[in-house]
Coordinates of C-alpha atoms in Angstrom, one line a residue:
X1 CA 13.2 -5.2 -23.7
X2 CA 14.4 -2.1 -21.8
X3 CA 12.6 -0.8 -18.8
X4 CA 10.9 2.2 -20.6
X5 CA 9.6 -0.1 -23.3
X6 CA 8.4 -2.7 -20.9
X7 CA 6.3 -0.4 -18.8
X8 CA 2.6 -1.0 -19.5
X9 CA 3.1 -4.4 -21.0
X10 CA 1.7 -7.7 -19.8
X11 CA 5.2 -9.0 -19.2
X12 CA 6.1 -6.2 -16.9
X13 CA 2.8 -6.4 -15.1
X14 CA 3.1 -10.1 -14.4
X15 CA 6.9 -10.1 -13.6
X16 CA 8.7 -6.8 -13.3
X17 CA 11.7 -8.2 -11.5
X18 CA 13.9 -9.0 -14.6
X19 CA 13.5 -5.4 -15.7
X20 CA 14.4 -4.2 -12.2
X21 CA 17.5 -6.3 -12.2
X22 CA 18.5 -4.9 -15.6
X23 CA 18.3 -1.4 -14.1
X24 CA 20.4 -2.4 -11.1
X25 CA 23.1 -3.8 -13.2
X26 CA 23.2 -1.3 -16.1
X27 CA 21.7 1.9 -14.9
X28 CA 21.0 2.2 -11.2
X29 CA 19.9 5.8 -11.7
X30 CA 17.7 5.9 -14.7
X31 CA 15.7 8.7 -16.4
X32 CA 12.4 7.1 -17.2
X33 CA 10.9 9.0 -20.1
X34 CA 7.4 7.5 -20.0
X35 CA 7.2 8.4 -16.3
X36 CA 9.0 11.7 -16.6
X37 CA 11.1 11.1 -13.5
X38 CA 14.3 9.6 -12.2
X39 CA 14.2 5.9 -11.0
X40 CA 16.4 4.3 -8.4
X41 CA 16.6 0.5 -8.1
X42 CA 19.4 -0.5 -5.7
X43 CA 18.8 -1.0 -2.0
X44 CA 21.9 0.9 -1.0
X45 CA 20.6 4.0 -2.8
X46 CA 16.9 3.7 -1.9
X47 CA 17.2 3.2 1.9
X48 CA 19.0 6.5 2.5
X49 CA 16.8 8.4 0.0
X50 CA 13.4 7.5 1.4
X51 CA 14.5 8.5 5.0
X52 CA 16.1 11.8 3.9
X53 CA 13.0 14.0 3.8
X54 CA 15.1 17.2 3.9
X55 CA 16.5 16.5 0.4
X56 CA 13.8 14.2 -0.9
X57 CA 10.4 15.4 0.2
X58 CA 7.0 13.7 0.5
X59 CA 5.4 17.0 -0.5
X60 CA 3.9 17.0 -4.0
X61 CA 5.3 13.5 -4.5
X62 CA 2.1 12.2 -6.0
X63 CA 1.3 15.2 -8.1
X64 CA 4.6 16.7 -9.0
X65 CA 4.9 15.3 -12.5
X66 CA 1.2 16.2 -13.2
X67 CA 1.9 19.8 -12.2
X68 CA 4.9 19.9 -14.5
X69 CA 3.5 18.1 -17.5
X70 CA -0.1 19.4 -17.8
X71 CA -1.2 22.9 -19.0
X72 CA -2.6 25.4 -16.5
X73 CA -6.0 25.1 -18.0
X74 CA -6.2 21.5 -17.0
X75 CA -4.6 22.0 -13.6
X76 CA -7.4 24.4 -12.8
X77 CA -9.9 21.6 -13.3
X78 CA -8.1 19.2 -10.9
X79 CA -7.5 21.6 -8.0
X80 CA -9.5 19.4 -5.5
X81 CA -7.1 16.5 -6.3
X82 CA -4.0 18.6 -6.2
X83 CA -5.0 20.2 -2.9
X84 CA -5.9 16.9 -1.3
X85 CA -2.5 15.3 -2.2
X86 CA -0.7 18.4 -0.9
X87 CA -1.7 17.9 2.7
X88 CA -2.6 15.2 5.2
X89 CA -0.4 12.7 7.0
X90 CA 0.9 10.8 4.0
X91 CA 1.7 13.9 1.9
X92 CA 3.8 16.1 4.2
X93 CA 7.1 16.1 6.0
X94 CA 8.2 17.2 9.5
X95 CA 7.2 19.3 11.3
X96 CA 3.7 18.9 9.9
X97 CA 4.1 15.2 9.5
X98 CA 5.3 14.8 13.1
X99 CA 2.3 16.8 14.4
X100 CA -0.2 14.8 12.4
X101 CA 1.4 11.4 13.1
X102 CA 1.3 12.1 16.9
X103 CA -2.5 12.6 16.6
X104 CA -3.2 9.2 15.1
X105 CA -0.2 7.0 16.1
X106 CA -1.6 5.9 19.4
X107 CA -4.3 4.1 17.6
X108 CA -1.8 2.1 15.6
X109 CA 0.7 1.2 18.3
X110 CA 1.3 -2.6 18.7
X111 CA 0.2 -2.5 22.3
X112 CA -3.0 -0.7 21.4
X113 CA -3.7 -3.0 18.5
X114 CA -3.3 -6.2 20.7
X115 CA -6.8 -5.6 22.0
X116 CA -8.2 -6.0 18.5
X117 CA -6.9 -9.6 18.1
X118 CA -10.1 -11.3 19.4
X119 CA -12.3 -9.1 17.2
X120 CA -10.1 -9.7 14.1
X121 CA -10.3 -13.4 14.8
X122 CA -14.1 -13.1 14.9
X123 CA -14.2 -11.3 11.6
X124 CA -12.1 -13.9 9.9
X125 CA -14.2 -16.7 11.4
X126 CA -17.4 -15.1 10.2
X127 CA -16.0 -14.6 6.7
X128 CA -14.9 -18.2 6.4
X129 CA -18.2 -19.4 7.8
X130 CA -19.9 -18.0 4.7
X131 CA -17.7 -20.0 2.3
X132 CA -17.1 -23.3 4.1
X133 CA -20.4 -24.9 2.9
X134 CA -19.6 -24.0 -0.7
X135 CA -16.2 -25.8 -1.1
X136 CA -14.6 -22.8 -2.8
X137 CA -13.3 -19.4 -1.9
X138 CA -12.1 -16.4 -3.8
X139 CA -9.5 -15.0 -1.5
X140 CA -9.6 -11.3 -2.5
X141 CA -13.4 -11.0 -2.4
X142 CA -14.1 -13.4 0.5
X143 CA -11.2 -12.7 2.9
X144 CA -8.3 -10.5 1.9
X145 CA -10.3 -7.4 1.1
X146 CA -13.2 -7.5 3.6
X147 CA -11.0 -8.2 6.6
X148 CA -8.7 -5.1 6.6
X149 CA -11.3 -2.8 5.2
X150 CA -13.7 -3.8 8.0
X151 CA -11.1 -3.2 10.6
X152 CA -9.9 0.2 9.3
X153 CA -13.5 1.3 8.8
X154 CA -14.4 0.4 12.3
X155 CA -11.3 2.1 13.7
X156 CA -12.3 5.3 11.8
X157 CA -16.0 4.9 12.7
X158 CA -17.5 4.5 9.3
X159 CA -20.1 1.8 8.4
X160 CA -18.6 -1.5 7.3
X161 CA -21.6 -2.2 5.1
X162 CA -20.2 0.3 2.6
X163 CA -17.0 -1.7 2.2
X164 CA -17.7 -2.6 -1.4
X165 CA -18.2 1.1 -2.2
X166 CA -14.9 1.8 -0.4
X167 CA -13.2 -0.8 -2.5
X168 CA -14.4 0.8 -5.7
X169 CA -13.6 4.3 -4.6
X170 CA -10.2 3.4 -3.3
X171 CA -9.3 1.6 -6.5
X172 CA -10.4 4.5 -8.7
X173 CA -8.5 7.1 -6.5
X174 CA -5.3 5.0 -7.0
X175 CA -5.8 4.8 -10.8
X176 CA -4.1 8.0 -11.6
X177 CA -1.0 6.9 -9.6
X178 CA -0.4 3.8 -11.7
X179 CA 1.8 6.0 -13.9
X180 CA 3.2 9.5 -13.2
X181 CA 2.0 10.6 -16.6
X182 CA -1.7 9.5 -16.5
X183 CA -4.2 10.5 -19.1
X184 CA -6.5 13.4 -18.4
X185 CA -9.6 11.2 -18.3
X186 CA -7.9 9.0 -15.6
X187 CA -7.0 11.9 -13.4
X188 CA -10.6 13.3 -13.7
X189 CA -12.0 9.9 -12.8
X190 CA -9.8 9.6 -9.8
X191 CA -10.7 13.1 -8.7
X192 CA -14.4 12.3 -8.9
X193 CA -14.0 9.2 -6.6
X194 CA -11.8 11.3 -4.3
X195 CA -14.5 14.0 -4.0
X196 CA -17.1 11.4 -3.3
X197 CA -15.1 9.7 -0.5
X198 CA -14.1 13.0 1.0
X199 CA -17.7 14.1 1.0
X200 CA -18.8 10.9 2.8
X201 CA -16.0 11.3 5.4
X202 CA -16.9 14.9 5.9
X203 CA -20.5 13.8 6.8
X204 CA -19.0 11.3 9.3
X205 CA -16.8 14.0 10.9
X206 CA -19.8 16.4 11.2
X207 CA -21.9 13.7 12.8
X208 CA -19.1 13.0 15.3
X209 CA -19.1 16.6 16.4
X210 CA -22.7 16.2 17.4
X211 CA -22.5 12.6 18.7
X212 CA -18.9 11.6 19.8
X213 CA -18.1 7.9 19.8
X214 CA -15.1 5.8 20.8
X215 CA -13.4 5.9 17.4
X216 CA -10.5 7.5 15.6
X217 CA -12.7 10.0 13.7
X218 CA -14.0 11.3 17.0
X219 CA -10.5 11.8 18.2
X220 CA -9.5 13.7 15.1
X221 CA -12.6 15.9 15.3
X222 CA -11.9 16.7 19.0
X223 CA -8.3 17.6 18.2
X224 CA -9.5 19.8 15.3
X225 CA -11.8 21.7 17.6
X226 CA -8.9 22.5 19.9
X227 CA -7.6 25.0 17.4
X228 CA -4.6 25.0 15.1
X229 CA -3.5 21.4 15.8
X230 CA -5.5 19.9 12.9
X231 CA -7.3 21.7 10.2
X232 CA -10.5 20.3 8.6
X233 CA -8.7 19.8 5.3
X234 CA -5.9 17.9 7.1
X235 CA -8.6 15.8 8.9
X236 CA -10.2 14.8 5.5
X237 CA -6.9 14.2 3.7
X238 CA -5.6 12.1 6.6
X239 CA -8.9 10.1 6.9
X240 CA -8.9 9.3 3.2
X241 CA -5.3 8.2 3.4
X242 CA -5.9 6.0 6.3
X243 CA -9.0 4.4 4.7
X244 CA -7.3 3.7 1.4
X245 CA -3.8 2.8 2.6
X246 CA -5.3 0.9 5.6
X247 CA -6.6 -1.9 3.5
X248 CA -4.9 -2.0 0.1
X249 CA -1.5 -3.2 1.4
X250 CA -3.0 -5.8 3.7
X251 CA -5.3 -7.1 1.0
X252 CA -2.3 -7.6 -1.3
X253 CA -0.2 -9.1 1.4
X254 CA -2.7 -11.8 2.4
X255 CA -3.5 -12.7 -1.2
X256 CA 0.1 -12.9 -2.3
X257 CA 0.9 -15.0 0.8
X258 CA -1.8 -17.6 -0.1
X259 CA -0.6 -17.7 -3.7
X260 CA 3.1 -18.0 -2.9
X261 CA 2.7 -20.6 -0.1
X262 CA 0.5 -22.8 -2.2
X263 CA 2.4 -22.3 -5.4
X264 CA 5.7 -23.0 -3.8
X265 CA 4.5 -26.1 -1.9
X266 CA 5.0 -24.6 1.6
X267 CA 3.8 -26.8 4.5
X268 CA 0.9 -24.6 5.5
X269 CA -0.1 -26.8 8.4
X270 CA 3.3 -26.2 9.9
X271 CA 3.0 -22.5 9.3
X272 CA -0.4 -22.5 11.1
X273 CA 1.1 -24.3 14.1
X274 CA 4.2 -22.2 14.5
X275 CA 3.7 -18.4 15.2
X276 CA 7.4 -17.6 14.8
X277 CA 7.6 -19.3 11.4
X278 CA 4.4 -17.6 10.3
X279 CA 6.0 -14.3 11.3
X280 CA 9.2 -14.8 9.2
X281 CA 7.1 -16.2 6.3
X282 CA 5.0 -13.1 6.2
X283 CA 8.1 -10.9 6.2
X284 CA 9.4 -12.9 3.3
X285 CA 6.2 -12.3 1.4
X286 CA 6.5 -8.6 2.0
X287 CA 10.0 -8.7 0.6
X288 CA 9.3 -11.1 -2.3
X289 CA 6.1 -9.4 -3.5
X290 CA 6.1 -6.0 -2.0
X291 CA 2.5 -4.7 -1.9
X292 CA 3.8 -1.2 -2.5
X293 CA 6.2 -1.3 -5.4
X294 CA 7.5 2.3 -5.4
X295 CA 7.7 5.5 -3.5
X296 CA 8.0 8.9 -5.1
X297 CA 9.9 11.9 -3.7
X298 CA 10.3 15.5 -4.8
X299 CA 13.9 16.6 -5.0
X300 CA 14.4 19.7 -2.7
X301 CA 17.8 20.8 -3.8
X302 CA 20.2 19.9 -6.6
X303 CA 22.1 16.8 -5.8
X304 CA 24.5 14.2 -7.3
X305 CA 23.6 10.5 -7.6
X306 CA 25.8 8.1 -9.5
X307 CA 27.6 11.0 -11.1
X308 CA 24.5 12.7 -12.4
X309 CA 23.0 16.0 -11.2
X310 CA 19.3 15.8 -10.3
X311 CA 17.7 19.2 -10.2
X312 CA 15.5 20.7 -7.5
X313 CA 11.8 20.1 -8.3
X314 CA 12.3 16.8 -10.2
X315 CA 10.7 13.6 -9.1
X316 CA 12.6 10.6 -7.9
X317 CA 11.0 7.1 -7.8
X318 CA 12.5 4.5 -5.5
X319 CA 11.5 1.0 -6.7
X320 CA 10.9 -0.8 -3.4
X321 CA 10.1 -4.0 -5.3
X322 CA 13.6 -3.8 -6.9
X323 CA 15.4 -3.0 -3.6
X324 CA 13.8 -6.0 -2.0
X325 CA 15.1 -8.3 -4.7
X326 CA 18.6 -6.7 -4.7
X327 CA 21.3 -9.5 -4.6
X328 CA 23.7 -7.2 -2.9
X329 CA 21.3 -7.1 0.1
X330 CA 19.6 -10.5 0.0
X331 CA 21.1 -13.9 -0.7
X332 CA 19.2 -15.6 -3.5
X333 CA 16.7 -12.8 -3.8
X334 CA 14.5 -14.5 -6.3
X335 CA 14.0 -17.5 -4.0
X336 CA 11.1 -17.5 -1.5
X337 CA 12.7 -18.4 1.8
X338 CA 10.2 -18.4 4.6
X339 CA 13.1 -18.9 7.1
X340 CA 15.0 -15.8 6.0
X341 CA 16.5 -13.9 8.9
X342 CA 17.4 -11.2 9.2
X343 CA 15.1 -9.7 6.6
X344 CA 15.6 -6.0 6.3
X345 CA 13.1 -5.4 3.5
X346 CA 11.7 -1.9 2.7
X347 CA 8.2 -3.0 2.0
X348 CA 6.8 -0.6 4.6
X349 CA 9.3 2.2 3.8
X350 CA 12.0 3.5 6.0
X351 CA 12.6 6.4 8.4
X352 CA 10.0 8.9 9.6
X353 CA 7.5 7.9 6.9
X354 CA 7.6 4.2 7.8
X355 CA 4.1 2.9 7.3
X356 CA 1.8 3.8 10.2
X357 CA -0.3 0.7 9.6
X358 CA 2.5 -1.8 9.5
X359 CA 1.7 -3.1 13.0
X360 CA -1.9 -3.6 12.1
X361 CA -1.0 -5.5 8.9
X362 CA 1.3 -7.7 10.9
X363 CA -1.6 -8.6 13.2
X364 CA -4.3 -9.1 10.6
X365 CA -2.3 -11.3 8.1
X366 CA -1.1 -14.0 10.6
X367 CA -4.6 -14.4 12.0
X368 CA -6.2 -14.6 8.5
X369 CA -3.6 -17.1 7.2
X370 CA -3.5 -19.3 10.3
X371 CA -7.3 -19.5 10.4
X372 CA -7.5 -20.2 6.7
X373 CA -5.0 -23.0 6.7
X374 CA -6.3 -24.5 10.0
X375 CA -10.0 -24.6 9.0
X376 CA -9.3 -25.5 5.3
X377 CA -6.2 -27.7 5.5
X378 CA -6.8 -29.2 2.0
X379 CA -7.2 -25.9 0.3
X380 CA -5.9 -25.9 -3.3
X381 CA -5.3 -23.4 -6.0
X382 CA -8.1 -23.4 -8.6
X383 CA -5.8 -21.9 -11.2
X384 CA -2.1 -21.6 -11.9
X385 CA -2.6 -18.4 -13.8
X386 CA -3.3 -15.1 -12.0
X387 CA -3.5 -11.5 -13.1
X388 CA -1.6 -8.9 -11.2
X389 CA -2.6 -5.3 -10.6
X390 CA -0.1 -3.0 -12.2
X391 CA 0.9 0.3 -10.8
X392 CA 2.1 1.7 -7.5
X393 CA 0.4 -1.3 -5.7
X394 CA 1.1 -4.9 -6.6
X395 CA -1.5 -7.5 -5.9
X396 CA -3.5 -10.3 -7.4
X397 CA -6.9 -9.3 -8.8
X398 CA -8.6 -12.7 -8.1
X399 CA -7.4 -15.9 -6.4
X400 CA -9.9 -18.8 -6.5
X401 CA -9.3 -21.8 -4.3
X402 CA -11.1 -25.1 -3.8
X403 CA -11.4 -27.4 -0.8
X404 CA -13.6 -30.1 0.6
X405 CA -16.8 -28.6 2.1
X406 CA -16.3 -31.1 4.9
X407 CA -13.2 -29.2 6.0
X408 CA -13.6 -27.0 9.1

């Protein structure tokens, strides 16, 4: 089955890697008709493309195909969505990206995040305390989702008791990005969720103007009030991006790690005891099951790739999941090797758009996994079949485990 025919099938959703490999071997630059864009699959092509923002822009990367494929009458209906994804930290290039990133980067520096470790540990302990007496845990619901969404919500200064609502809104906002040519109903549903989340964050921002606190939203509001450094629209777009991206990747990372370690018979007790081994193991999970499977870019000027001319305004998708399984870059790429070093995966991107939240994910995941495997050393998979999310994000929907309730 060719790549275009596989898209949307159960086989592709559960295991896209054979199709990625077929592209790498037969057509490393591929025009994907269902997606309406060009697709790159080799590491050597993708690494330079995603760091070259002057030729391959982040601007309109999410909505470029929609703008091109849908009639003007429909585009008028989705102006809030189009405007949102045309600004904010995640959707722009330097110099705007540089300006916005400086405003929030201090919060996500490794040295700054170190102070959060005791609090993250307390959150993990509290989450596990709730399931220990039951003898079972559903990783996504009970640990992998509530941990990162609680942390990012607290950083932003929004109530963590709304985390289930955040999960539902975030998932719906991401729906239209599952395929570059989504149905109109999907786009409208995503826009509705986006408007609701923006409205809520707008209320938080307005409250912070009256009652400043020690959180990121207060910092963003204070910068906004200084003048032209941060517009209100940029504040909302950036806040939504941080809240959505700030937990989705880490949720998928933690869940995939538990699945892979248990499925592959990894000595989890040894992992829990050895911080350096845990570190390399997590990097291998990021490579092996990249939470973010692809990055879109808008082509700024006509260029040549693999002897083909790509026109200005077209969309180019870099398949991170394919690059991270490229045999020209990684020895035995389809083997989970928790000792792999070096491991120059592209799971967090590359260049100026390297994931802002990567340091936070690299703190949260080891704490969650170490605590899980220490307190529940006899934890076992309750199923050998899981269902993966399909789309721009790759993660397991549900992962039930069992253990003896006597474990601590």
